[in-house]
Structure formats: C-alpha cells, structure tokens
mmCIF file of C-alpha atoms in Angstrom:
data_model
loop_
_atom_site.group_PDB
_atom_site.id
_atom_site.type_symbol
_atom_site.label_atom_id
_atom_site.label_comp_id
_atom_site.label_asym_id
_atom_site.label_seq_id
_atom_site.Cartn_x
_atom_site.Cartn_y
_atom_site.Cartn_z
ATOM 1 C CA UNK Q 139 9.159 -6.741 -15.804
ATOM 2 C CA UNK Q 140 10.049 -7.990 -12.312
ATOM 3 C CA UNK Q 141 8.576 -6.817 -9.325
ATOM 4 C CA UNK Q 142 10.162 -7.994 -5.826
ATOM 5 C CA UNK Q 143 7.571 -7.941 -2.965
ATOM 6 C CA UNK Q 144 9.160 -7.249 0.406
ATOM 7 C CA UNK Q 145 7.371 -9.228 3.308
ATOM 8 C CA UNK Q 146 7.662 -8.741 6.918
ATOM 9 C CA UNK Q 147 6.100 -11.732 8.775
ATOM 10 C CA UNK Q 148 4.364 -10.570 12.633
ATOM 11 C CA UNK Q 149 3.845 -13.837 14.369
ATOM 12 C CA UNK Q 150 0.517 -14.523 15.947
ATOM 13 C CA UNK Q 151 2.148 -14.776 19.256
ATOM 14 C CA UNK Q 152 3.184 -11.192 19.027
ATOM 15 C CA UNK Q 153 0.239 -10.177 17.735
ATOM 16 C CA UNK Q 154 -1.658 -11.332 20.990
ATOM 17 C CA UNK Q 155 0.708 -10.020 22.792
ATOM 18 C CA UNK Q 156 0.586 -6.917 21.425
ATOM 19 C CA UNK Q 157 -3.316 -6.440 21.302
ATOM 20 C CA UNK Q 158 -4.659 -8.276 23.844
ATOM 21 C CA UNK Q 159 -7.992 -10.012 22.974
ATOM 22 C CA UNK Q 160 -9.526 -8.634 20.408
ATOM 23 C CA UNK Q 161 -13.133 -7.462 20.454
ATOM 24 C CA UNK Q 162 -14.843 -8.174 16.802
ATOM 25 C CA UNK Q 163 -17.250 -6.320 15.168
ATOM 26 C CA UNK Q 164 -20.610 -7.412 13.529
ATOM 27 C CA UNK Q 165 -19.804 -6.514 9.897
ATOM 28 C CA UNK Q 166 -19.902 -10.261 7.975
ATOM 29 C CA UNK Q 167 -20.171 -11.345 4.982
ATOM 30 C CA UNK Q 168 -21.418 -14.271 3.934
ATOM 31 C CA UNK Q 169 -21.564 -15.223 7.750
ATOM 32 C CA UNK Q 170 -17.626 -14.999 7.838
ATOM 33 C CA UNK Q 171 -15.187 -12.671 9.394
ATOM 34 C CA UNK Q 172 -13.118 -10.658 7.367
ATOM 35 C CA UNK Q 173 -9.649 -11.302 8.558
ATOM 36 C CA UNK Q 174 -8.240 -9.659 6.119
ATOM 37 C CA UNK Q 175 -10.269 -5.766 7.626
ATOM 38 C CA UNK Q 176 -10.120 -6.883 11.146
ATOM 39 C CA UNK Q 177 -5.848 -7.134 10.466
ATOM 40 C CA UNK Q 178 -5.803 -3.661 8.801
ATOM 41 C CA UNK Q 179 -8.114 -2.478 11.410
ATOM 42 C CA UNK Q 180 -6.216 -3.297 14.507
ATOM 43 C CA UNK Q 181 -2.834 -3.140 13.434
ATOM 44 C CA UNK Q 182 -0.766 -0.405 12.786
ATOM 45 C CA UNK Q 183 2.057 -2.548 11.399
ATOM 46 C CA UNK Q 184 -0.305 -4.373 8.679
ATOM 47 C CA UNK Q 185 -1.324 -1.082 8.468
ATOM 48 C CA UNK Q 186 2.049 0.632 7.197
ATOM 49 C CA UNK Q 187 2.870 -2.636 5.386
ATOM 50 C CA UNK Q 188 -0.912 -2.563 3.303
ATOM 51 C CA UNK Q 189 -0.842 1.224 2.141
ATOM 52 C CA UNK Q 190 3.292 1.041 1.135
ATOM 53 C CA UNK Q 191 2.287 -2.089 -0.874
ATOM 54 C CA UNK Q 192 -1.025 0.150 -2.368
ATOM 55 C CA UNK Q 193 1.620 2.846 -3.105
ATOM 56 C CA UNK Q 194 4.623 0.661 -4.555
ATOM 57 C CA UNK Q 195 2.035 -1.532 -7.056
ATOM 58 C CA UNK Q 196 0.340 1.881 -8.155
ATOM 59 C CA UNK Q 197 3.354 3.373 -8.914
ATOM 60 C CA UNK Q 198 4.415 0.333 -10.973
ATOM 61 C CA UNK Q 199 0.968 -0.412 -12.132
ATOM 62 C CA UNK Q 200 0.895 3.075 -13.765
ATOM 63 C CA UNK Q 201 3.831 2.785 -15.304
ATOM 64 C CA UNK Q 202 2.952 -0.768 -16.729
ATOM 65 C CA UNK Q 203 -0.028 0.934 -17.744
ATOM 66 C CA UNK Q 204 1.055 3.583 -19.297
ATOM 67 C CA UNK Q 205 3.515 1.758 -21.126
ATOM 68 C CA UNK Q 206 0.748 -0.586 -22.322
ATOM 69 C CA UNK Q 207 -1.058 3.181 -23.435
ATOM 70 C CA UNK Q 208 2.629 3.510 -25.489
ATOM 71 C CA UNK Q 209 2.186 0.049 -27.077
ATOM 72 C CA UNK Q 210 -1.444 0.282 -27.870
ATOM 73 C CA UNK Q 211 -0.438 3.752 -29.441
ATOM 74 C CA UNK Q 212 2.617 2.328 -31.560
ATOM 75 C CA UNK Q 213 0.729 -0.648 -32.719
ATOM 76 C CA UNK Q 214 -2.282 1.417 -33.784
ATOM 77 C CA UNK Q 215 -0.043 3.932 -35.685
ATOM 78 C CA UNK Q 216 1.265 0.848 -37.141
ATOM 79 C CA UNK Q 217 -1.772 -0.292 -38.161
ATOM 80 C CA UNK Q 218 -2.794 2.833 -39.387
ATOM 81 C CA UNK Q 219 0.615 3.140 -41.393
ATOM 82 C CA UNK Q 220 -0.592 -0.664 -42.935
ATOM 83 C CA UNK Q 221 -3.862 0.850 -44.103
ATOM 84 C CA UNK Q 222 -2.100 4.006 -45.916
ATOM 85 C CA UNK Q 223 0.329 1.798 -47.592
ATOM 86 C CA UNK Q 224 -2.367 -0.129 -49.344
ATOM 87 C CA UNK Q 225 -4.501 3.566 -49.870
ATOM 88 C CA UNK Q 226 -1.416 4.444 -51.118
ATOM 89 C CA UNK Q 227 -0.994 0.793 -53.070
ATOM 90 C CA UNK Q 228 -4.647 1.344 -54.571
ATOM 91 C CA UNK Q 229 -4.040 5.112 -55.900
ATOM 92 C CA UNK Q 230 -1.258 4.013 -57.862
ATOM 93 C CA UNK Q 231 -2.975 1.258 -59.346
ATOM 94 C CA UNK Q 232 -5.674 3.120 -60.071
ATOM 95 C CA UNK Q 233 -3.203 5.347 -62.224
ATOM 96 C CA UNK Q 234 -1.802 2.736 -63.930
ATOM 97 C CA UNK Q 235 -5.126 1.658 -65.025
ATOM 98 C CA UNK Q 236 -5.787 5.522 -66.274
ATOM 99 C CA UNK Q 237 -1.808 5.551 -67.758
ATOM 100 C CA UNK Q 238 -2.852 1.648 -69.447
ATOM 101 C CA UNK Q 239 -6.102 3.077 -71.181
ATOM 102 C CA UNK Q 240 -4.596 6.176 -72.343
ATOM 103 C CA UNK Q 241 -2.193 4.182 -74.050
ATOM 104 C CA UNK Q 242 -4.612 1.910 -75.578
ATOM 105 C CA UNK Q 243 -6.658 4.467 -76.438
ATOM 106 C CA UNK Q 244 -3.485 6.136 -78.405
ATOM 107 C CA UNK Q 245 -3.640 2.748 -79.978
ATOM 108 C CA UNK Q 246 -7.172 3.597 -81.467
ATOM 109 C CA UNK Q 247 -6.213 6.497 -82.751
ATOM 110 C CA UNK Q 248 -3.059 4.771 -84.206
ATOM 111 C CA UNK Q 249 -1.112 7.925 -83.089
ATOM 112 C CA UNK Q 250 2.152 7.413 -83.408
ATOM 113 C CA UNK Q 251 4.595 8.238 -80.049
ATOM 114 C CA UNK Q 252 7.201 10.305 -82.048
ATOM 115 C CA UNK Q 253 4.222 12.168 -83.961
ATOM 116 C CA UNK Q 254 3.861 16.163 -83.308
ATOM 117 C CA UNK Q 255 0.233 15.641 -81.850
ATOM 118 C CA UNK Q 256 1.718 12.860 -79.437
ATOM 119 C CA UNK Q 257 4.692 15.096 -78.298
ATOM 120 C CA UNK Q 258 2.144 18.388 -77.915
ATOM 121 C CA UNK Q 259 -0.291 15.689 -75.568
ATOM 122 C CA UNK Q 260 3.200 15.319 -73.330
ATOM 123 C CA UNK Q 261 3.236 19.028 -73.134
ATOM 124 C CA UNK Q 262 -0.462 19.423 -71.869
ATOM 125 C CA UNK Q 263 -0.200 16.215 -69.500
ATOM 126 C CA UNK Q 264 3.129 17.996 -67.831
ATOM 127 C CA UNK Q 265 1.109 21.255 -67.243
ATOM 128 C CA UNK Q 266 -1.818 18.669 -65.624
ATOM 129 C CA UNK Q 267 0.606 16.661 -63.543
ATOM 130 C CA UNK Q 268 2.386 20.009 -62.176
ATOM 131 C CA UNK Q 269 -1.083 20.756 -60.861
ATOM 132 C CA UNK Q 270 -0.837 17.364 -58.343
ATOM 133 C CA UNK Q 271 -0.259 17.602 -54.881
ATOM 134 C CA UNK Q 272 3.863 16.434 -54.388
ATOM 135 C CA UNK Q 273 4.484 16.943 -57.700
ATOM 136 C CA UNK Q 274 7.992 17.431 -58.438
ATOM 137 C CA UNK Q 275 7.368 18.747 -62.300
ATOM 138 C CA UNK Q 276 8.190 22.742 -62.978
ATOM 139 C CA UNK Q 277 7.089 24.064 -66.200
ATOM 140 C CA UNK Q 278 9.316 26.518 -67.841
ATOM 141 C CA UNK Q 279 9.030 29.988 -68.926
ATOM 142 C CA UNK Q 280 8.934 28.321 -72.988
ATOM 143 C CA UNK Q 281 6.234 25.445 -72.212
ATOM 144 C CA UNK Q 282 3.996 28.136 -70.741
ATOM 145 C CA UNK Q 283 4.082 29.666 -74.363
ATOM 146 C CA UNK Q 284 4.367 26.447 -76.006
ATOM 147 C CA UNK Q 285 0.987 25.078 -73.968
ATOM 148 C CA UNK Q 286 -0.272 28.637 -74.419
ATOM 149 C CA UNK Q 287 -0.081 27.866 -78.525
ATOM 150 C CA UNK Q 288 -1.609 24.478 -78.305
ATOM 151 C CA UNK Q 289 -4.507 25.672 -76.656
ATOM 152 C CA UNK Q 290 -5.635 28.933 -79.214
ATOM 153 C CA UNK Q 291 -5.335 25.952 -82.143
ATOM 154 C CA UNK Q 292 -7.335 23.843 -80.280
ATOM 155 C CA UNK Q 293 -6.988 20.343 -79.329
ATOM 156 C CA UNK Q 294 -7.865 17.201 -81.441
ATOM 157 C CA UNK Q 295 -10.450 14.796 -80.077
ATOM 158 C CA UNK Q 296 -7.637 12.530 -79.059
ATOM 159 C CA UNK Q 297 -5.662 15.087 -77.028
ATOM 160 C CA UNK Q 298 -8.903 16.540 -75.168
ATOM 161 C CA UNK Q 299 -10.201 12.791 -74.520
ATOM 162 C CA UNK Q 300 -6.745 11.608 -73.097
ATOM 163 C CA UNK Q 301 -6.048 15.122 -71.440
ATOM 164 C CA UNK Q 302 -9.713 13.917 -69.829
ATOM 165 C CA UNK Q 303 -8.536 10.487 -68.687
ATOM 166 C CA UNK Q 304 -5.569 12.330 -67.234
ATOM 167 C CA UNK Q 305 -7.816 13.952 -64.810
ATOM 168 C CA UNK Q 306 -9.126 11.406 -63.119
ATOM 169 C CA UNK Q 307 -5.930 10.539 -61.584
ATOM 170 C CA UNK Q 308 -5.652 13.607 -59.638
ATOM 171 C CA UNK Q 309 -8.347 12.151 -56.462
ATOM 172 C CA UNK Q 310 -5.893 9.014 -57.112
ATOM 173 C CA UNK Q 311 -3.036 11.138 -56.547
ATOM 174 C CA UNK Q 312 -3.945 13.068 -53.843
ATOM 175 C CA UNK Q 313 -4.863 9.912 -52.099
ATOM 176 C CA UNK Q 314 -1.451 8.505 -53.184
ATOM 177 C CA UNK Q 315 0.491 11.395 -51.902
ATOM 178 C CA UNK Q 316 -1.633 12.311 -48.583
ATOM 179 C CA UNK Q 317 -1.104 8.749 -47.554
ATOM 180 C CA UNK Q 318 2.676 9.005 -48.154
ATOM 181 C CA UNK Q 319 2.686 12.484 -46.093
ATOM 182 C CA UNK Q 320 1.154 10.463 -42.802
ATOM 183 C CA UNK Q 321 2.934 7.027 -43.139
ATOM 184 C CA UNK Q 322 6.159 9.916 -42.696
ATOM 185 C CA UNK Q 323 4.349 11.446 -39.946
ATOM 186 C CA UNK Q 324 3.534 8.100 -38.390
ATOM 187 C CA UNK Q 325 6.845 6.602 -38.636
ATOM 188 C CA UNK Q 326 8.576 9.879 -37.331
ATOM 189 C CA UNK Q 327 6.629 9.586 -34.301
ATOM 190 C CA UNK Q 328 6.962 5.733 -33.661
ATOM 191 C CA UNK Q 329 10.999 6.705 -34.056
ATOM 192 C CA UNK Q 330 10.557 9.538 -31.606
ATOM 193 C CA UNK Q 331 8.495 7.427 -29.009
ATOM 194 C CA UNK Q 332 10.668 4.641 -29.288
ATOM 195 C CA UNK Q 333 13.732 6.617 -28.801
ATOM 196 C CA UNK Q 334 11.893 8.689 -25.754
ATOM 197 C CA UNK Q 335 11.310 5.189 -24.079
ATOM 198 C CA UNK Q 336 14.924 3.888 -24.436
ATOM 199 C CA UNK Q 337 15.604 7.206 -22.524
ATOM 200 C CA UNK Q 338 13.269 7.284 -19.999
ATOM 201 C CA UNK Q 339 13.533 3.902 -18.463
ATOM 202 C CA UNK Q 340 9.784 4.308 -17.086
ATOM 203 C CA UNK Q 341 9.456 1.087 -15.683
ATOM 204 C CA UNK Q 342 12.805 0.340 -14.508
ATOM 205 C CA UNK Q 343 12.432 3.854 -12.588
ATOM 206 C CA UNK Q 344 8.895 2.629 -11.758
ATOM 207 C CA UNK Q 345 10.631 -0.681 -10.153
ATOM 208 C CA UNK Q 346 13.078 1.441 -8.422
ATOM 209 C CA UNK Q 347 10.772 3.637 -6.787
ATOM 210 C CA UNK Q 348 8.335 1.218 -5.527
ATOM 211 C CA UNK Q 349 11.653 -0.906 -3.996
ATOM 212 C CA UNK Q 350 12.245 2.647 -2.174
ATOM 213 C CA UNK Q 351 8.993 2.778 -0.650
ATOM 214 C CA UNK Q 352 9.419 -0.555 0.384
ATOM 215 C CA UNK Q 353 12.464 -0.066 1.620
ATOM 216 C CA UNK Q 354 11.482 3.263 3.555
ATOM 217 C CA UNK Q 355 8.333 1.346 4.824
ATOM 218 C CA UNK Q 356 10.434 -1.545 6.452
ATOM 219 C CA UNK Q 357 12.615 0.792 8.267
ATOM 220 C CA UNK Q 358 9.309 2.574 9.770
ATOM 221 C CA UNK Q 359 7.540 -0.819 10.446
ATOM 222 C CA UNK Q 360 11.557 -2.205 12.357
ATOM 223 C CA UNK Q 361 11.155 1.245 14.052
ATOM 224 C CA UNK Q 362 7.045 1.016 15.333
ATOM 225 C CA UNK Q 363 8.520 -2.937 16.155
ATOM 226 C CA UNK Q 364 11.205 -1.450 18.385
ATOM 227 C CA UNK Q 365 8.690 1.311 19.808
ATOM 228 C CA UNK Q 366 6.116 -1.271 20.134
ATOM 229 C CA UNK Q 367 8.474 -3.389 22.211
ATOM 230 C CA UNK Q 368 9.995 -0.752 24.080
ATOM 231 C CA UNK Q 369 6.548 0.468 25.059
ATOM 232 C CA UNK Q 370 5.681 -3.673 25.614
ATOM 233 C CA UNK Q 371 8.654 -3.826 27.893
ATOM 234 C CA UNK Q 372 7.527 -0.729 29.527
ATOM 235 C CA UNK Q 373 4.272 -2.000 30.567
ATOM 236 C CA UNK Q 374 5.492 -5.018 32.112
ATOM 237 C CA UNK Q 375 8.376 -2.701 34.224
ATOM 238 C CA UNK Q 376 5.165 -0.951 35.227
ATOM 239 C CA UNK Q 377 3.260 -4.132 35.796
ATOM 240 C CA UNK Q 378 6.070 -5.339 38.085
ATOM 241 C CA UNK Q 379 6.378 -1.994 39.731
ATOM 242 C CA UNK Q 380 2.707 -2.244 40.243
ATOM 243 C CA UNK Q 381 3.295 -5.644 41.469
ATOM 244 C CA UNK Q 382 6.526 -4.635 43.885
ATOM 245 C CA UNK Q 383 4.239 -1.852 45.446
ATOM 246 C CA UNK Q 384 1.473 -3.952 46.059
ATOM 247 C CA UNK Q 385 3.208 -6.710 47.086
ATOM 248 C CA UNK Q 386 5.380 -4.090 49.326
ATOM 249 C CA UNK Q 387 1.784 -2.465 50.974
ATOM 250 C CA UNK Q 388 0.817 -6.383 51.482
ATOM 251 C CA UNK Q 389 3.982 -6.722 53.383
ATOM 252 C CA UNK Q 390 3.728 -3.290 55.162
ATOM 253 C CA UNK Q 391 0.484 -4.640 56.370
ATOM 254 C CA UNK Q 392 1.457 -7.714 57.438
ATOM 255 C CA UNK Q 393 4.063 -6.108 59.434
ATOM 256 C CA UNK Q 394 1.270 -4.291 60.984
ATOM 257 C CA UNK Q 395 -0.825 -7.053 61.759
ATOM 258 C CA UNK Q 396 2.233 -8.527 63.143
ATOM 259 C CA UNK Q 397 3.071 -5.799 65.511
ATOM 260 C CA UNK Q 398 -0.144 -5.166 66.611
ATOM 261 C CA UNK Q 399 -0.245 -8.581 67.305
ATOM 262 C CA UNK Q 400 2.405 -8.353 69.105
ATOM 263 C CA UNK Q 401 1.251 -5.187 70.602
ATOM 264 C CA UNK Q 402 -1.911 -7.105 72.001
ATOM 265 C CA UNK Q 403 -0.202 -10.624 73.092
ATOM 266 C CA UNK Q 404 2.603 -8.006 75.507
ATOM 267 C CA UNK Q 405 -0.430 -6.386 76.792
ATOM 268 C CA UNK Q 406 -1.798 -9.547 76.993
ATOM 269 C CA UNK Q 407 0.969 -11.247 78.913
ATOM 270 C CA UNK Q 408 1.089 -7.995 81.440
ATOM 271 C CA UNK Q 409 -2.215 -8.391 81.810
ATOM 272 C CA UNK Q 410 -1.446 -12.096 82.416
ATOM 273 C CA UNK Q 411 1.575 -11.359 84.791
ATOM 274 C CA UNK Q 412 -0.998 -8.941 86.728
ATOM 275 C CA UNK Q 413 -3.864 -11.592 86.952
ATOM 276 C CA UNK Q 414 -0.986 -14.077 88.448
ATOM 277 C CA UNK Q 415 0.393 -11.231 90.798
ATOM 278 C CA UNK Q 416 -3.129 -11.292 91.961
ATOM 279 C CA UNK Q 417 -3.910 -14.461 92.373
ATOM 280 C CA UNK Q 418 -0.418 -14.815 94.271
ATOM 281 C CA UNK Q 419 -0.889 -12.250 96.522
ATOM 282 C CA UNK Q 420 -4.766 -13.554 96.851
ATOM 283 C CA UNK Q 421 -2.947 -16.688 97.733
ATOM 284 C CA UNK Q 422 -0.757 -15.427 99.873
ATOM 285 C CA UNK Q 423 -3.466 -13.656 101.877
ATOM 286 C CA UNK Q 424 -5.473 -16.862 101.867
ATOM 287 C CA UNK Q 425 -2.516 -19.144 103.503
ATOM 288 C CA UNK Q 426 -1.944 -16.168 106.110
ATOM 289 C CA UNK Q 427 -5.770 -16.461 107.011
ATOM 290 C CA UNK Q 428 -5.349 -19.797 106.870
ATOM 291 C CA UNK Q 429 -2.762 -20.191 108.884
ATOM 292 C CA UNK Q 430 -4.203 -17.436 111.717
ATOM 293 C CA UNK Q 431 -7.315 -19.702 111.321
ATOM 294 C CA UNK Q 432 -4.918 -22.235 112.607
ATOM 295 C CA UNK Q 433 -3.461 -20.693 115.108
ATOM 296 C CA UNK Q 434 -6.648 -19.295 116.519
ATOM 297 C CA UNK Q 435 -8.110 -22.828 116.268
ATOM 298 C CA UNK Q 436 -4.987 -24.283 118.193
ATOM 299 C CA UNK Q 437 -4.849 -21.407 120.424
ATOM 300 C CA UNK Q 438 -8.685 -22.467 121.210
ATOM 301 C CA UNK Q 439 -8.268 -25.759 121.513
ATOM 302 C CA UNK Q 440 -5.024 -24.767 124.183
ATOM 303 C CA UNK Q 441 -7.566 -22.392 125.970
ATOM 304 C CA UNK Q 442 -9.917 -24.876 125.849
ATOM 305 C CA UNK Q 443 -7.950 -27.358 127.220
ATOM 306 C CA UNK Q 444 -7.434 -24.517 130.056
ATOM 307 C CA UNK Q 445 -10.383 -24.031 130.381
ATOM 308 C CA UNK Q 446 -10.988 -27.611 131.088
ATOM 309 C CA UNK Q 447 -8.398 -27.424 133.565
ATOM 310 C CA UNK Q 448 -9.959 -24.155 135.474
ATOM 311 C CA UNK Q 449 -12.720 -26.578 135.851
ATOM 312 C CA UNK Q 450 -11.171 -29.622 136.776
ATOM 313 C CA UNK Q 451 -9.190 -27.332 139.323
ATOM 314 C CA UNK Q 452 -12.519 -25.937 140.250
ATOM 315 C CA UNK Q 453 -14.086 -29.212 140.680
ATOM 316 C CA UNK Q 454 -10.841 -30.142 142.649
ATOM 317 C CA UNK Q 455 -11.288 -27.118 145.120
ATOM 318 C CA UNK Q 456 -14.360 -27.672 145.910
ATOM 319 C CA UNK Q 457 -13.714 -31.395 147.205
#
C-alpha cells in the first residue's frame, strides 16, 4: 500500500509577512517552545493543511486497519481449521484403534469372517453406525426384522463385547464429524471474505479518498493564499492611501505655513513701505526746517548786517 503525501511549502518570509511578530505564549515543555502548536495555532493555512492530513491518514489508517482486522480473522480461522483437522485426524485414529481391537479380538474368539455369527455382528454394527452423527448408512425395512431376530435369541459374548467396543467410537465420531462440519464452515467463509475483498477494493478506495481530500484541501489552502494576498495587497493600498493622505495634509499644511508666511512678510513689507514713507516725509520735513533754519539764519545775518549799517549810518549822522 502506497500512500502519496501532498505538501504545500509557506516560506518563512511569507509567514512574517503575513503575521507580523508573533507574541508567544508561556506553555513549554521541557523549557522549549513547541513550534510545532505555535504553527497550528497561528496559522490558518497549517491549519487546513494539519486537519486534511488527520482526515486523509484516518481514512487510510482505518482501512489498513480494518484490513489487518480481515487478516487477523482469516489467519485465525485458519488456524482454527489446522486444529479441527488434527481433532478430526485424532477421532479417526481413535476408531481405527477400536476397528484394530475388534478385529483382534474376533481373532480370540477364532470367529471366522464368513461365519453366521460374524455376518449377524455386521448386521448389529450397521444399526450402531446408522445411529452416528453424518452417517450415510440407511437400514432397510428387512434388517429392522433381521436385527429385530438377533436380538430375542440373544447375543453371544463375542457379539455383545464387540457390539461394546463399537460404542466407544461414537464420542470419536462425533468429534470426527463436528470438526468436518466447521473446517466447511470455516473455509466457506475465508472463500466468501476473500472474494468480498477482491470486490471491495477497501484500500485502494481508502487511497483514493484520502488523495481527494488532499486534493480538495490544496485548492482551499491556493484559495485562503490568494485571499490572504489579496487582503495583503489590500493593506498596503490602504497603507499607501494612508500614506498619500497624510503626506497630502503635510503638504496642505505646508502650503499654509507658506501663505501665511507670505501673508505676514506682504504685511510686513507694507508695513515696511509705510515706515519708509514716514521716515521720507519725516525727512522731507526735516530738510524744509532745515533749510528755513537757513534762510532765517541768512536772513539774520543780512539784517544783521543792516542792522550794523543803521548804526554805522547812525554813528555817521551824528558826526
């Protein structure tokens, strides 16, 4: 019996991928992890692939068992059959013993085998040996009258002494025959199991089945691979929409920043522009003063100068 494992290999990389970092829990044995529970525990995949496998080997395993029941069974009715055959070997021995002193003790008598008493001995030993159990002997309608004659004489010390002997065979042929009834029985049903098994295939349907679960669990584990990396490749769109939009608000604020910074350095340079209109008009206001300064210091220094000359023309007049 051949039994073909499928095996689907998950990489470690995907694996990581796929869970993340995995937190462990405190259940040890022998201070060691069991890799093996941690796997089934976390993944779905190992998972699928650990309960088909369960389900495929049970299926064959109870077949293989059962047909090691059907063996065990066969060889033990075999066995059995061995032991009735020599059951059946030692009753007929037995009886050949009885049949061997029965004719030795004709012997003692000296009786002869054609003589009257000899032939009227066959007639009682046929009426005992129709009495066994599978006998095939049938006494007729005349040896019931015959026997029935022999007996209301009586019977000589030979006849009832061998007719005695003759007895004991009957445990020894009941044994004989009983054991020949279930080696029948045993062989008919080593035949009919035999023959049932050739029909059945059981492990060859076994084998089958368990490739079919297989086979239906590697299509589910392709399909919760594609799911699992359709729902992988939907977290990272979402990751990089999550990414666009915050990298989009950074920029939106930015912008801001940028505008109000531009917002403050126009105020700034009209505040700037107003400052220098000031200071140009202050300016302005100072070189006007300035310059009336200037002409009221000239224009005092000229009346000053005529002033001088009122006096000096005063002085003059009054020489």
């Amino acid at each position: 019996m051949k039994v073909t494992n499928t095996t689907i290999f998950m990489g470690d990389d995907t694996l990581r991928a796929r869970h993340g970092q995995m937190q462990f829990d405190n259940k040890t044995q022998g201070g060691s992890i069991d890799a093996s529970s941690l796997r089934t525990k976390f993944d779905p995949i190992a998972v699928k692939k650990e309960e088909s496998q369960k389900k495929a080997m049970k299926i064959v395993g109870d077949a293989f068992k059962n047909d090691l029941k059907i063996d065990d069974d066969l060889n033990a009715r075999r066995a059995k059959i061995d032991s009735l055959r020599k059951d059946r070997h030692d009753a007929k021995m037995a009886i050949k013993d009885i049949e061997d002193d029965r004719a030795a003790l004709r012997d003692v008598y000296g009786i002869e085998e054609d003589s009257q008493e000899e032939k009227d001995l066959k007639l009682l030993e046929k009426e005992v040996k129709s009495k066994m159990p599978g006998s095939d002997i049938h006494l007729t309608k005349d040896d019931r009258e015959a026997i029935s004659k022999i007996k209301e004489k009586g019977l000589s010390e030979y006849q009832q002494r061998s007719i005695e002997m003759l007895e004991y065979e009957v445990p020894y042929a009941v044994t004989a025959y009983e054991a020949e009834q279930e080696i029948m029985v045993e062989n008919q049903i080593i035949s009919a199991t035999e023959l049932e098994r050739l029909k059945s295939h059981a492990l060859v349907d076994a084998q089958k089945q368990a490739e079919a679960i297989m086979d239906e669990a590697s299509r589910e584990i392709v399909g919760m691979v594609a799911d699992e990396a359709k729902d992988h490749i939907d977290e990272e769109n979402e990751e990089r929409k999550e990414k666009a939009k915050a990298e989009e608000e950074k920029q939106e604020e930015l912008e801001a920043r940028i505008d109000a910074a531009r917002e403050k350095r126009k105020e700034n340079e009209e505040l700037t522009e107003d400052i220098l209109e000031g200071v140009q008009e202050t300016t302005s206001v100072s070189k006007d003063m300035n310059a009336a300064r200037q002409e009221i210091k000239e224009m005092m220094s000229k009346m000053k100068l005529i002033e001088d000359d009122i006096k000096g023309a005063a002085v003059d007049t009054s020489l």
